[in-house]
Amino acid sequence: MAHYPDLAGKVALVTGGSRGIGAATCRALAANGVKVAVNGRDEAAIDAVVADIVGKGGEAVRAPGDVTDEKVLERLRDQVGPVQILATFAGGQGGPMKIDAARWRAVIESELTSAFLTINAFLPGMIDQNHGSIITMSSSAGRRPGGANIAYAAAKAGVVMLTGHLANEVGKHGIRVNCLAPSAVLNDRMRRYMSAEQLDELAAAFPLGRVGRSEDVAEAVLYLASDASSWVTGVTLDLTGGRVTG
């Protein structure tokens, strides 16, 4: 794992931090000296991530709650205080599903509105500090049509535009806003429902010959959170193992 000394002593909130990419991000940040607030809705999963970080000498606190709820976000803001790193990774409803009006609204809330509301809650504190890095989570599904459901794809495309517009607005406050757009990243759902043969076939579709790992995305977070990317804002970084998404 890359080491970024300038991250030491900073405070981060990672929404969707209890599993997968979010959990790997929490661990990577903590390993670089960041005090991490781990958000999610599964409190047992949050506890496991916090215990792992603390057990390895890092700093982490529980920050449970549904980030589609503004009152929950107000509570989290009061609990965590000002942050220098904000990773809006909550969501994960990309699988195939029947989309009706109710499901459309639910997916948009989960994948897009949650990012807006989280940023809206924590941005004033960043402006007061005249410093901060916001990292949003899109997907290859928001970059080109594919196998994800249409509501998820639309929401993730919206995250890309949210990122670009916000970067233009808050750069004058010393705040950078960037977006990650991963393709297939191995997760518990894939392990459950895909055979070894299917996973091999999927891996073969990528020029680099493998699917992504949560740690691949976490490494990109470290770069975007650190001063190493101090001239980078408004960018969507495609993490796709060589599959062109543009």
JSON list of C-alpha atoms in Angstrom, two decimals:
[
{"chain": "A", "resi": 1, "resn": "MET", "atom": "CA", "xyz": [0.00, 0.00, 0.00]},
{"chain": "A", "resi": 2, "resn": "ALA", "atom": "CA", "xyz": [1.21, 3.50, -0.86]},
{"chain": "A", "resi": 3, "resn": "HIS", "atom": "CA", "xyz": [2.09, 5.77, 2.05]},
{"chain": "A", "resi": 4, "resn": "TYR", "atom": "CA", "xyz": [1.07, 9.44, 2.13]},
{"chain": "A", "resi": 5, "resn": "PRO", "atom": "CA", "xyz": [2.57, 11.20, 5.18]},
{"chain": "A", "resi": 6, "resn": "ASP", "atom": "CA", "xyz": [0.48, 14.34, 4.66]},
{"chain": "A", "resi": 7, "resn": "LEU", "atom": "CA", "xyz": [-2.70, 12.40, 5.50]},
{"chain": "A", "resi": 8, "resn": "ALA", "atom": "CA", "xyz": [-1.64, 11.79, 9.11]},
{"chain": "A", "resi": 9, "resn": "GLY", "atom": "CA", "xyz": [-3.85, 13.59, 11.62]},
{"chain": "A", "resi": 10, "resn": "LYS", "atom": "CA", "xyz": [-6.71, 14.28, 9.21]},
{"chain": "A", "resi": 11, "resn": "VAL", "atom": "CA", "xyz": [-10.31, 13.25, 9.82]},
{"chain": "A", "resi": 12, "resn": "ALA", "atom": "CA", "xyz": [-12.40, 11.37, 7.25]},
{"chain": "A", "resi": 13, "resn": "LEU", "atom": "CA", "xyz": [-15.99, 10.24, 6.95]},
{"chain": "A", "resi": 14, "resn": "VAL", "atom": "CA", "xyz": [-16.57, 7.29, 4.65]},
{"chain": "A", "resi": 15, "resn": "THR", "atom": "CA", "xyz": [-20.21, 6.58, 3.88]},
{"chain": "A", "resi": 16, "resn": "GLY", "atom": "CA", "xyz": [-20.88, 2.99, 2.92]},
{"chain": "A", "resi": 17, "resn": "GLY", "atom": "CA", "xyz": [-17.74, 2.23, 4.89]},
{"chain": "A", "resi": 18, "resn": "SER", "atom": "CA", "xyz": [-18.77, -1.04, 6.47]},
{"chain": "A", "resi": 19, "resn": "ARG", "atom": "CA", "xyz": [-18.19, -3.34, 3.48]},
{"chain": "A", "resi": 20, "resn": "GLY", "atom": "CA", "xyz": [-16.33, -3.80, 0.21]},
{"chain": "A", "resi": 21, "resn": "ILE", "atom": "CA", "xyz": [-14.74, -0.70, -1.30]},
{"chain": "A", "resi": 22, "resn": "GLY", "atom": "CA", "xyz": [-15.84, 1.48, 1.61]},
{"chain": "A", "resi": 23, "resn": "ALA", "atom": "CA", "xyz": [-14.31, -0.82, 4.22]},
{"chain": "A", "resi": 24, "resn": "ALA", "atom": "CA", "xyz": [-11.05, -1.12, 2.24]},
{"chain": "A", "resi": 25, "resn": "THR", "atom": "CA", "xyz": [-10.97, 2.68, 2.03]},
{"chain": "A", "resi": 26, "resn": "CYS", "atom": "CA", "xyz": [-11.44, 3.03, 5.79]},
{"chain": "A", "resi": 27, "resn": "ARG", "atom": "CA", "xyz": [-8.56, 0.62, 6.41]},
{"chain": "A", "resi": 28, "resn": "ALA", "atom": "CA", "xyz": [-6.27, 2.33, 3.88]},
{"chain": "A", "resi": 29, "resn": "LEU", "atom": "CA", "xyz": [-6.92, 5.78, 5.30]},
{"chain": "A", "resi": 30, "resn": "ALA", "atom": "CA", "xyz": [-6.40, 4.60, 8.87]},
{"chain": "A", "resi": 31, "resn": "ALA", "atom": "CA", "xyz": [-3.13, 2.92, 7.87]},
{"chain": "A", "resi": 32, "resn": "ASN", "atom": "CA", "xyz": [-2.00, 6.37, 6.72]},
{"chain": "A", "resi": 33, "resn": "GLY", "atom": "CA", "xyz": [-2.78, 8.02, 10.05]},
{"chain": "A", "resi": 34, "resn": "VAL", "atom": "CA", "xyz": [-6.29, 9.29, 9.29]},
{"chain": "A", "resi": 35, "resn": "LYS", "atom": "CA", "xyz": [-8.96, 9.16, 12.00]},
{"chain": "A", "resi": 36, "resn": "VAL", "atom": "CA", "xyz": [-11.84, 7.47, 10.18]},
{"chain": "A", "resi": 37, "resn": "ALA", "atom": "CA", "xyz": [-15.57, 7.67, 10.89]},
{"chain": "A", "resi": 38, "resn": "VAL", "atom": "CA", "xyz": [-17.07, 4.47, 9.49]},
{"chain": "A", "resi": 39, "resn": "ASN", "atom": "CA", "xyz": [-20.63, 4.93, 8.24]},
{"chain": "A", "resi": 40, "resn": "GLY", "atom": "CA", "xyz": [-23.15, 2.31, 7.18]},
{"chain": "A", "resi": 41, "resn": "ARG", "atom": "CA", "xyz": [-26.47, 0.81, 8.21]},
{"chain": "A", "resi": 42, "resn": "ASP", "atom": "CA", "xyz": [-25.21, -2.59, 9.38]},
{"chain": "A", "resi": 43, "resn": "GLU", "atom": "CA", "xyz": [-23.87, -1.89, 12.85]},
{"chain": "A", "resi": 44, "resn": "ALA", "atom": "CA", "xyz": [-22.26, -5.30, 13.24]},
{"chain": "A", "resi": 45, "resn": "ALA", "atom": "CA", "xyz": [-20.33, -4.76, 10.01]},
{"chain": "A", "resi": 46, "resn": "ILE", "atom": "CA", "xyz": [-19.29, -1.27, 11.18]},
{"chain": "A", "resi": 47, "resn": "ASP", "atom": "CA", "xyz": [-18.08, -2.72, 14.48]},
{"chain": "A", "resi": 48, "resn": "ALA", "atom": "CA", "xyz": [-15.96, -5.29, 12.62]},
{"chain": "A", "resi": 49, "resn": "VAL", "atom": "CA", "xyz": [-14.23, -2.61, 10.52]},
{"chain": "A", "resi": 50, "resn": "VAL", "atom": "CA", "xyz": [-13.63, -0.36, 13.54]},
{"chain": "A", "resi": 51, "resn": "ALA", "atom": "CA", "xyz": [-12.27, -3.26, 15.60]},
{"chain": "A", "resi": 52, "resn": "ASP", "atom": "CA", "xyz": [-9.92, -4.27, 12.79]},
{"chain": "A", "resi": 53, "resn": "ILE", "atom": "CA", "xyz": [-8.56, -0.73, 12.43]},
{"chain": "A", "resi": 54, "resn": "VAL", "atom": "CA", "xyz": [-8.15, -0.17, 16.17]},
{"chain": "A", "resi": 55, "resn": "GLY", "atom": "CA", "xyz": [-6.58, -3.61, 16.56]},
{"chain": "A", "resi": 56, "resn": "LYS", "atom": "CA", "xyz": [-3.89, -2.56, 14.08]},
{"chain": "A", "resi": 57, "resn": "GLY", "atom": "CA", "xyz": [-3.17, 0.67, 15.93]},
{"chain": "A", "resi": 58, "resn": "GLY", "atom": "CA", "xyz": [-5.34, 2.99, 13.86]},
{"chain": "A", "resi": 59, "resn": "GLU", "atom": "CA", "xyz": [-8.10, 5.39, 14.87]},
{"chain": "A", "resi": 60, "resn": "ALA", "atom": "CA", "xyz": [-11.71, 4.75, 13.91]},
{"chain": "A", "resi": 61, "resn": "VAL", "atom": "CA", "xyz": [-15.14, 5.56, 15.29]},
{"chain": "A", "resi": 62, "resn": "ARG", "atom": "CA", "xyz": [-18.59, 4.22, 14.60]},
{"chain": "A", "resi": 63, "resn": "ALA", "atom": "CA", "xyz": [-20.89, 6.49, 12.56]},
{"chain": "A", "resi": 64, "resn": "PRO", "atom": "CA", "xyz": [-24.00, 4.41, 11.82]},
{"chain": "A", "resi": 65, "resn": "GLY", "atom": "CA", "xyz": [-27.00, 5.76, 9.96]},
{"chain": "A", "resi": 66, "resn": "ASP", "atom": "CA", "xyz": [-28.90, 6.07, 6.71]},
{"chain": "A", "resi": 67, "resn": "VAL", "atom": "CA", "xyz": [-27.35, 8.92, 4.72]},
{"chain": "A", "resi": 68, "resn": "THR", "atom": "CA", "xyz": [-30.48, 9.50, 2.67]},
{"chain": "A", "resi": 69, "resn": "ASP", "atom": "CA", "xyz": [-31.89, 11.07, 5.87]},
{"chain": "A", "resi": 70, "resn": "GLU", "atom": "CA", "xyz": [-30.92, 14.70, 6.49]},
{"chain": "A", "resi": 71, "resn": "LYS", "atom": "CA", "xyz": [-31.53, 14.42, 10.25]},
{"chain": "A", "resi": 72, "resn": "VAL", "atom": "CA", "xyz": [-29.16, 11.46, 10.44]},
{"chain": "A", "resi": 73, "resn": "LEU", "atom": "CA", "xyz": [-26.54, 13.50, 8.60]},
{"chain": "A", "resi": 74, "resn": "GLU", "atom": "CA", "xyz": [-26.98, 16.40, 11.01]},
{"chain": "A", "resi": 75, "resn": "ARG", "atom": "CA", "xyz": [-26.34, 13.96, 13.87]},
{"chain": "A", "resi": 76, "resn": "LEU", "atom": "CA", "xyz": [-23.26, 12.54, 12.13]},
{"chain": "A", "resi": 77, "resn": "ARG", "atom": "CA", "xyz": [-21.91, 16.04, 11.51]},
{"chain": "A", "resi": 78, "resn": "ASP", "atom": "CA", "xyz": [-22.31, 16.88, 15.19]},
{"chain": "A", "resi": 79, "resn": "GLN", "atom": "CA", "xyz": [-20.72, 13.57, 16.20]},
{"chain": "A", "resi": 80, "resn": "VAL", "atom": "CA", "xyz": [-17.76, 13.55, 13.83]},
{"chain": "A", "resi": 81, "resn": "GLY", "atom": "CA", "xyz": [-17.10, 17.28, 13.60]},
{"chain": "A", "resi": 82, "resn": "PRO", "atom": "CA", "xyz": [-15.23, 18.93, 10.73]},
{"chain": "A", "resi": 83, "resn": "VAL", "atom": "CA", "xyz": [-13.62, 16.55, 8.23]},
{"chain": "A", "resi": 84, "resn": "GLN", "atom": "CA", "xyz": [-10.83, 17.10, 5.75]},
{"chain": "A", "resi": 85, "resn": "ILE", "atom": "CA", "xyz": [-11.68, 13.99, 3.68]},
{"chain": "A", "resi": 86, "resn": "LEU", "atom": "CA", "xyz": [-15.21, 13.04, 2.66]},
{"chain": "A", "resi": 87, "resn": "ALA", "atom": "CA", "xyz": [-15.83, 9.83, 0.71]},
{"chain": "A", "resi": 88, "resn": "THR", "atom": "CA", "xyz": [-19.46, 9.41, -0.38]},
{"chain": "A", "resi": 89, "resn": "PHE", "atom": "CA", "xyz": [-19.55, 5.68, -1.15]},
{"chain": "A", "resi": 90, "resn": "ALA", "atom": "CA", "xyz": [-23.01, 4.68, 0.12]},
{"chain": "A", "resi": 91, "resn": "GLY", "atom": "CA", "xyz": [-25.17, 2.77, -2.33]},
{"chain": "A", "resi": 92, "resn": "GLY", "atom": "CA", "xyz": [-24.65, -0.44, -4.24]},
{"chain": "A", "resi": 93, "resn": "GLN", "atom": "CA", "xyz": [-28.01, -1.12, -5.91]},
{"chain": "A", "resi": 94, "resn": "GLY", "atom": "CA", "xyz": [-26.61, -1.80, -9.36]},
{"chain": "A", "resi": 95, "resn": "GLY", "atom": "CA", "xyz": [-27.82, -5.33, -9.92]},
{"chain": "A", "resi": 96, "resn": "PRO", "atom": "CA", "xyz": [-30.46, -6.23, -12.49]},
{"chain": "A", "resi": 97, "resn": "MET", "atom": "CA", "xyz": [-33.96, -5.56, -11.16]},
{"chain": "A", "resi": 98, "resn": "LYS", "atom": "CA", "xyz": [-37.41, -4.57, -12.32]},
{"chain": "A", "resi": 99, "resn": "ILE", "atom": "CA", "xyz": [-37.59, -0.78, -12.22]},
{"chain": "A", "resi": 100, "resn": "ASP", "atom": "CA", "xyz": [-40.95, 0.77, -11.46]},
{"chain": "A", "resi": 101, "resn": "ALA", "atom": "CA", "xyz": [-41.57, 4.28, -10.14]},
{"chain": "A", "resi": 102, "resn": "ALA", "atom": "CA", "xyz": [-41.03, 3.35, -6.50]},
{"chain": "A", "resi": 103, "resn": "ARG", "atom": "CA", "xyz": [-37.81, 1.43, -7.21]},
{"chain": "A", "resi": 104, "resn": "TRP", "atom": "CA", "xyz": [-36.54, 4.25, -9.44]},
{"chain": "A", "resi": 105, "resn": "ARG", "atom": "CA", "xyz": [-36.94, 6.74, -6.60]},
{"chain": "A", "resi": 106, "resn": "ALA", "atom": "CA", "xyz": [-35.31, 4.38, -4.10]},
{"chain": "A", "resi": 107, "resn": "VAL", "atom": "CA", "xyz": [-32.24, 3.77, -6.28]},
{"chain": "A", "resi": 108, "resn": "ILE", "atom": "CA", "xyz": [-31.81, 7.46, -7.11]},
{"chain": "A", "resi": 109, "resn": "GLU", "atom": "CA", "xyz": [-32.05, 8.27, -3.39]},
{"chain": "A", "resi": 110, "resn": "SER", "atom": "CA", "xyz": [-29.49, 5.62, -2.51]},
{"chain": "A", "resi": 111, "resn": "GLU", "atom": "CA", "xyz": [-26.95, 6.31, -5.24]},
{"chain": "A", "resi": 112, "resn": "LEU", "atom": "CA", "xyz": [-27.24, 10.05, -6.02]},
{"chain": "A", "resi": 113, "resn": "THR", "atom": "CA", "xyz": [-29.27, 11.92, -3.41]},
{"chain": "A", "resi": 114, "resn": "SER", "atom": "CA", "xyz": [-27.24, 10.38, -0.58]},
{"chain": "A", "resi": 115, "resn": "ALA", "atom": "CA", "xyz": [-24.06, 11.86, -2.07]},
{"chain": "A", "resi": 116, "resn": "PHE", "atom": "CA", "xyz": [-25.63, 15.31, -2.42]},
{"chain": "A", "resi": 117, "resn": "LEU", "atom": "CA", "xyz": [-27.04, 15.29, 1.10]},
{"chain": "A", "resi": 118, "resn": "THR", "atom": "CA", "xyz": [-23.79, 14.09, 2.66]},
{"chain": "A", "resi": 119, "resn": "ILE", "atom": "CA", "xyz": [-21.77, 16.74, 0.86]},
{"chain": "A", "resi": 120, "resn": "ASN", "atom": "CA", "xyz": [-24.36, 19.38, 1.77]},
{"chain": "A", "resi": 121, "resn": "ALA", "atom": "CA", "xyz": [-24.02, 18.48, 5.45]},
{"chain": "A", "resi": 122, "resn": "PHE", "atom": "CA", "xyz": [-20.21, 18.46, 5.63]},
{"chain": "A", "resi": 123, "resn": "LEU", "atom": "CA", "xyz": [-19.22, 21.06, 3.03]},
{"chain": "A", "resi": 124, "resn": "PRO", "atom": "CA", "xyz": [-19.71, 24.12, 5.28]},
{"chain": "A", "resi": 125, "resn": "GLY", "atom": "CA", "xyz": [-17.10, 22.75, 7.70]},
{"chain": "A", "resi": 126, "resn": "MET", "atom": "CA", "xyz": [-14.66, 22.27, 4.84]},
{"chain": "A", "resi": 127, "resn": "ILE", "atom": "CA", "xyz": [-15.29, 25.82, 3.63]},
{"chain": "A", "resi": 128, "resn": "ASP", "atom": "CA", "xyz": [-14.57, 27.11, 7.14]},
{"chain": "A", "resi": 129, "resn": "GLN", "atom": "CA", "xyz": [-11.22, 25.29, 7.04]},
{"chain": "A", "resi": 130, "resn": "ASN", "atom": "CA", "xyz": [-10.54, 26.46, 3.46]},
{"chain": "A", "resi": 131, "resn": "HIS", "atom": "CA", "xyz": [-9.39, 22.92, 2.74]},
{"chain": "A", "resi": 132, "resn": "GLY", "atom": "CA", "xyz": [-10.74, 19.50, 1.90]},
{"chain": "A", "resi": 133, "resn": "SER", "atom": "CA", "xyz": [-10.96, 16.59, -0.51]},
{"chain": "A", "resi": 134, "resn": "ILE", "atom": "CA", "xyz": [-14.33, 15.15, -1.51]},
{"chain": "A", "resi": 135, "resn": "ILE", "atom": "CA", "xyz": [-14.33, 11.83, -3.34]},
{"chain": "A", "resi": 136, "resn": "THR", "atom": "CA", "xyz": [-17.55, 10.57, -4.88]},
{"chain": "A", "resi": 137, "resn": "MET", "atom": "CA", "xyz": [-18.38, 7.13, -6.23]},
{"chain": "A", "resi": 138, "resn": "SER", "atom": "CA", "xyz": [-19.74, 6.58, -9.71]},
{"chain": "A", "resi": 139, "resn": "SER", "atom": "CA", "xyz": [-19.37, 3.38, -11.75]},
{"chain": "A", "resi": 140, "resn": "SER", "atom": "CA", "xyz": [-18.57, 2.22, -15.24]},
{"chain": "A", "resi": 141, "resn": "ALA", "atom": "CA", "xyz": [-22.37, 1.83, -15.43]},
{"chain": "A", "resi": 142, "resn": "GLY", "atom": "CA", "xyz": [-22.62, 5.62, -15.33]},
{"chain": "A", "resi": 143, "resn": "ARG", "atom": "CA", "xyz": [-20.10, 5.97, -18.16]},
{"chain": "A", "resi": 144, "resn": "ARG", "atom": "CA", "xyz": [-21.57, 3.65, -20.78]},
{"chain": "A", "resi": 145, "resn": "PRO", "atom": "CA", "xyz": [-24.62, 1.35, -21.11]},
{"chain": "A", "resi": 146, "resn": "GLY", "atom": "CA", "xyz": [-24.10, -2.12, -19.69]},
{"chain": "A", "resi": 147, "resn": "GLY", "atom": "CA", "xyz": [-25.65, -4.72, -17.45]},
{"chain": "A", "resi": 148, "resn": "ALA", "atom": "CA", "xyz": [-26.66, -2.53, -14.51]},
{"chain": "A", "resi": 149, "resn": "ASN", "atom": "CA", "xyz": [-30.25, -1.44, -13.99]},
{"chain": "A", "resi": 150, "resn": "ILE", "atom": "CA", "xyz": [-31.26, 1.82, -15.64]},
{"chain": "A", "resi": 151, "resn": "ALA", "atom": "CA", "xyz": [-31.91, 3.74, -12.42]},
{"chain": "A", "resi": 152, "resn": "TYR", "atom": "CA", "xyz": [-28.45, 2.92, -11.09]},
{"chain": "A", "resi": 153, "resn": "ALA", "atom": "CA", "xyz": [-26.81, 3.89, -14.37]},
{"chain": "A", "resi": 154, "resn": "ALA", "atom": "CA", "xyz": [-28.67, 7.20, -14.45]},
{"chain": "A", "resi": 155, "resn": "ALA", "atom": "CA", "xyz": [-27.79, 7.93, -10.82]},
{"chain": "A", "resi": 156, "resn": "LYS", "atom": "CA", "xyz": [-24.11, 7.17, -11.33]},
{"chain": "A", "resi": 157, "resn": "ALA", "atom": "CA", "xyz": [-23.99, 9.39, -14.41]},
{"chain": "A", "resi": 158, "resn": "GLY", "atom": "CA", "xyz": [-25.53, 12.06, -12.19]},
{"chain": "A", "resi": 159, "resn": "VAL", "atom": "CA", "xyz": [-22.72, 11.61, -9.65]},
{"chain": "A", "resi": 160, "resn": "VAL", "atom": "CA", "xyz": [-20.19, 12.39, -12.40]},
{"chain": "A", "resi": 161, "resn": "MET", "atom": "CA", "xyz": [-21.93, 15.67, -13.22]},
{"chain": "A", "resi": 162, "resn": "LEU", "atom": "CA", "xyz": [-22.44, 16.50, -9.54]},
{"chain": "A", "resi": 163, "resn": "THR", "atom": "CA", "xyz": [-18.70, 16.11, -9.07]},
{"chain": "A", "resi": 164, "resn": "GLY", "atom": "CA", "xyz": [-17.74, 18.37, -11.98]},
{"chain": "A", "resi": 165, "resn": "HIS", "atom": "CA", "xyz": [-20.16, 21.14, -11.08]},
{"chain": "A", "resi": 166, "resn": "LEU", "atom": "CA", "xyz": [-19.24, 21.07, -7.40]},
{"chain": "A", "resi": 167, "resn": "ALA", "atom": "CA", "xyz": [-15.51, 21.15, -8.20]},
{"chain": "A", "resi": 168, "resn": "ASN", "atom": "CA", "xyz": [-16.06, 24.39, -10.14]},
{"chain": "A", "resi": 169, "resn": "GLU", "atom": "CA", "xyz": [-18.03, 25.93, -7.30]},
{"chain": "A", "resi": 170, "resn": "VAL", "atom": "CA", "xyz": [-15.79, 25.11, -4.33]},
{"chain": "A", "resi": 171, "resn": "GLY", "atom": "CA", "xyz": [-12.28, 25.29, -5.77]},
{"chain": "A", "resi": 172, "resn": "LYS", "atom": "CA", "xyz": [-12.00, 28.88, -4.55]},
{"chain": "A", "resi": 173, "resn": "HIS", "atom": "CA", "xyz": [-12.36, 27.50, -1.01]},
{"chain": "A", "resi": 174, "resn": "GLY", "atom": "CA", "xyz": [-9.37, 25.17, -1.38]},
{"chain": "A", "resi": 175, "resn": "ILE", "atom": "CA", "xyz": [-11.63, 22.14, -1.75]},
{"chain": "A", "resi": 176, "resn": "ARG", "atom": "CA", "xyz": [-11.08, 19.52, -4.43]},
{"chain": "A", "resi": 177, "resn": "VAL", "atom": "CA", "xyz": [-13.84, 17.20, -5.67]},
{"chain": "A", "resi": 178, "resn": "ASN", "atom": "CA", "xyz": [-13.10, 14.08, -7.68]},
{"chain": "A", "resi": 179, "resn": "CYS", "atom": "CA", "xyz": [-14.96, 10.95, -8.68]},
{"chain": "A", "resi": 180, "resn": "LEU", "atom": "CA", "xyz": [-14.09, 7.26, -9.00]},
{"chain": "A", "resi": 181, "resn": "ALA", "atom": "CA", "xyz": [-15.80, 5.04, -11.59]},
{"chain": "A", "resi": 182, "resn": "PRO", "atom": "CA", "xyz": [-14.84, 1.40, -11.02]},
{"chain": "A", "resi": 183, "resn": "SER", "atom": "CA", "xyz": [-15.86, -1.48, -13.23]},
{"chain": "A", "resi": 184, "resn": "ALA", "atom": "CA", "xyz": [-16.23, -5.03, -11.87]},
{"chain": "A", "resi": 185, "resn": "VAL", "atom": "CA", "xyz": [-14.80, -5.15, -8.34]},
{"chain": "A", "resi": 186, "resn": "LEU", "atom": "CA", "xyz": [-14.91, -8.51, -6.59]},
{"chain": "A", "resi": 187, "resn": "ASN", "atom": "CA", "xyz": [-17.38, -8.44, -3.72]},
{"chain": "A", "resi": 188, "resn": "ASP", "atom": "CA", "xyz": [-19.36, -10.83, -1.52]},
{"chain": "A", "resi": 189, "resn": "ARG", "atom": "CA", "xyz": [-22.32, -10.84, -3.92]},
{"chain": "A", "resi": 190, "resn": "MET", "atom": "CA", "xyz": [-20.13, -11.88, -6.84]},
{"chain": "A", "resi": 191, "resn": "ARG", "atom": "CA", "xyz": [-18.52, -14.61, -4.76]},
{"chain": "A", "resi": 192, "resn": "ARG", "atom": "CA", "xyz": [-21.95, -15.92, -3.78]},
{"chain": "A", "resi": 193, "resn": "TYR", "atom": "CA", "xyz": [-23.63, -15.94, -7.17]},
{"chain": "A", "resi": 194, "resn": "MET", "atom": "CA", "xyz": [-20.83, -16.46, -9.68]},
{"chain": "A", "resi": 195, "resn": "SER", "atom": "CA", "xyz": [-18.99, -19.73, -10.20]},
{"chain": "A", "resi": 196, "resn": "ALA", "atom": "CA", "xyz": [-15.21, -19.87, -10.51]},
{"chain": "A", "resi": 197, "resn": "GLU", "atom": "CA", "xyz": [-15.65, -20.39, -14.24]},
{"chain": "A", "resi": 198, "resn": "GLN", "atom": "CA", "xyz": [-17.87, -17.31, -14.54]},
{"chain": "A", "resi": 199, "resn": "LEU", "atom": "CA", "xyz": [-15.36, -15.22, -12.60]},
{"chain": "A", "resi": 200, "resn": "ASP", "atom": "CA", "xyz": [-12.59, -16.42, -14.91]},
{"chain": "A", "resi": 201, "resn": "GLU", "atom": "CA", "xyz": [-14.67, -15.46, -17.96]},
{"chain": "A", "resi": 202, "resn": "LEU", "atom": "CA", "xyz": [-15.30, -12.03, -16.48]},
{"chain": "A", "resi": 203, "resn": "ALA", "atom": "CA", "xyz": [-11.61, -11.54, -15.72]},
{"chain": "A", "resi": 204, "resn": "ALA", "atom": "CA", "xyz": [-10.71, -12.43, -19.30]},
{"chain": "A", "resi": 205, "resn": "ALA", "atom": "CA", "xyz": [-12.82, -9.51, -20.56]},
{"chain": "A", "resi": 206, "resn": "PHE", "atom": "CA", "xyz": [-10.34, -7.03, -19.03]},
{"chain": "A", "resi": 207, "resn": "PRO", "atom": "CA", "xyz": [-7.04, -6.26, -20.76]},
{"chain": "A", "resi": 208, "resn": "LEU", "atom": "CA", "xyz": [-5.24, -6.64, -17.42]},
{"chain": "A", "resi": 209, "resn": "GLY", "atom": "CA", "xyz": [-6.71, -10.12, -17.07]},
{"chain": "A", "resi": 210, "resn": "ARG", "atom": "CA", "xyz": [-8.45, -9.79, -13.73]},
{"chain": "A", "resi": 211, "resn": "VAL", "atom": "CA", "xyz": [-11.39, -8.16, -12.01]},
{"chain": "A", "resi": 212, "resn": "GLY", "atom": "CA", "xyz": [-10.82, -5.30, -9.63]},
{"chain": "A", "resi": 213, "resn": "ARG", "atom": "CA", "xyz": [-10.15, -5.53, -5.92]},
{"chain": "A", "resi": 214, "resn": "SER", "atom": "CA", "xyz": [-11.50, -3.19, -3.28]},
{"chain": "A", "resi": 215, "resn": "GLU", "atom": "CA", "xyz": [-7.90, -2.31, -2.48]},
{"chain": "A", "resi": 216, "resn": "ASP", "atom": "CA", "xyz": [-7.38, -1.05, -6.05]},
{"chain": "A", "resi": 217, "resn": "VAL", "atom": "CA", "xyz": [-10.04, 1.56, -5.45]},
{"chain": "A", "resi": 218, "resn": "ALA", "atom": "CA", "xyz": [-8.78, 2.36, -1.96]},
{"chain": "A", "resi": 219, "resn": "GLU", "atom": "CA", "xyz": [-5.34, 3.15, -3.39]},
{"chain": "A", "resi": 220, "resn": "ALA", "atom": "CA", "xyz": [-6.96, 5.68, -5.74]},
{"chain": "A", "resi": 221, "resn": "VAL", "atom": "CA", "xyz": [-8.73, 7.23, -2.76]},
{"chain": "A", "resi": 222, "resn": "LEU", "atom": "CA", "xyz": [-5.41, 7.73, -0.98]},
{"chain": "A", "resi": 223, "resn": "TYR", "atom": "CA", "xyz": [-4.03, 9.57, -3.99]},
{"chain": "A", "resi": 224, "resn": "LEU", "atom": "CA", "xyz": [-7.08, 11.82, -4.37]},
{"chain": "A", "resi": 225, "resn": "ALA", "atom": "CA", "xyz": [-7.23, 12.53, -0.63]},
{"chain": "A", "resi": 226, "resn": "SER", "atom": "CA", "xyz": [-3.58, 13.49, -0.40]},
{"chain": "A", "resi": 227, "resn": "ASP", "atom": "CA", "xyz": [-1.53, 16.48, -1.48]},
{"chain": "A", "resi": 228, "resn": "ALA", "atom": "CA", "xyz": [-0.08, 14.30, -4.25]},
{"chain": "A", "resi": 229, "resn": "SER", "atom": "CA", "xyz": [-3.20, 15.25, -6.23]},
{"chain": "A", "resi": 230, "resn": "SER", "atom": "CA", "xyz": [-3.24, 18.91, -5.23]},
{"chain": "A", "resi": 231, "resn": "TRP", "atom": "CA", "xyz": [-3.67, 19.99, -8.90]},
{"chain": "A", "resi": 232, "resn": "VAL", "atom": "CA", "xyz": [-6.45, 17.50, -9.58]},
{"chain": "A", "resi": 233, "resn": "THR", "atom": "CA", "xyz": [-10.12, 18.41, -9.29]},
{"chain": "A", "resi": 234, "resn": "GLY", "atom": "CA", "xyz": [-13.31, 17.80, -11.24]},
{"chain": "A", "resi": 235, "resn": "VAL", "atom": "CA", "xyz": [-11.89, 14.52, -12.59]},
{"chain": "A", "resi": 236, "resn": "THR", "atom": "CA", "xyz": [-13.64, 11.17, -12.95]},
{"chain": "A", "resi": 237, "resn": "LEU", "atom": "CA", "xyz": [-11.04, 8.40, -12.72]},
{"chain": "A", "resi": 238, "resn": "ASP", "atom": "CA", "xyz": [-12.07, 5.24, -14.57]},
{"chain": "A", "resi": 239, "resn": "LEU", "atom": "CA", "xyz": [-10.81, 2.19, -12.68]},
{"chain": "A", "resi": 240, "resn": "THR", "atom": "CA", "xyz": [-11.58, -0.43, -15.29]},
{"chain": "A", "resi": 241, "resn": "GLY", "atom": "CA", "xyz": [-8.56, -2.65, -15.80]},
{"chain": "A", "resi": 242, "resn": "GLY", "atom": "CA", "xyz": [-8.06, -1.28, -19.29]},
{"chain": "A", "resi": 243, "resn": "ARG", "atom": "CA", "xyz": [-11.62, -1.42, -20.55]},
{"chain": "A", "resi": 244, "resn": "VAL", "atom": "CA", "xyz": [-12.27, 1.93, -22.20]},
{"chain": "A", "resi": 245, "resn": "THR", "atom": "CA", "xyz": [-15.44, 3.56, -20.91]},
{"chain": "A", "resi": 246, "resn": "GLY", "atom": "CA", "xyz": [-15.38, 6.91, -22.69]}
]
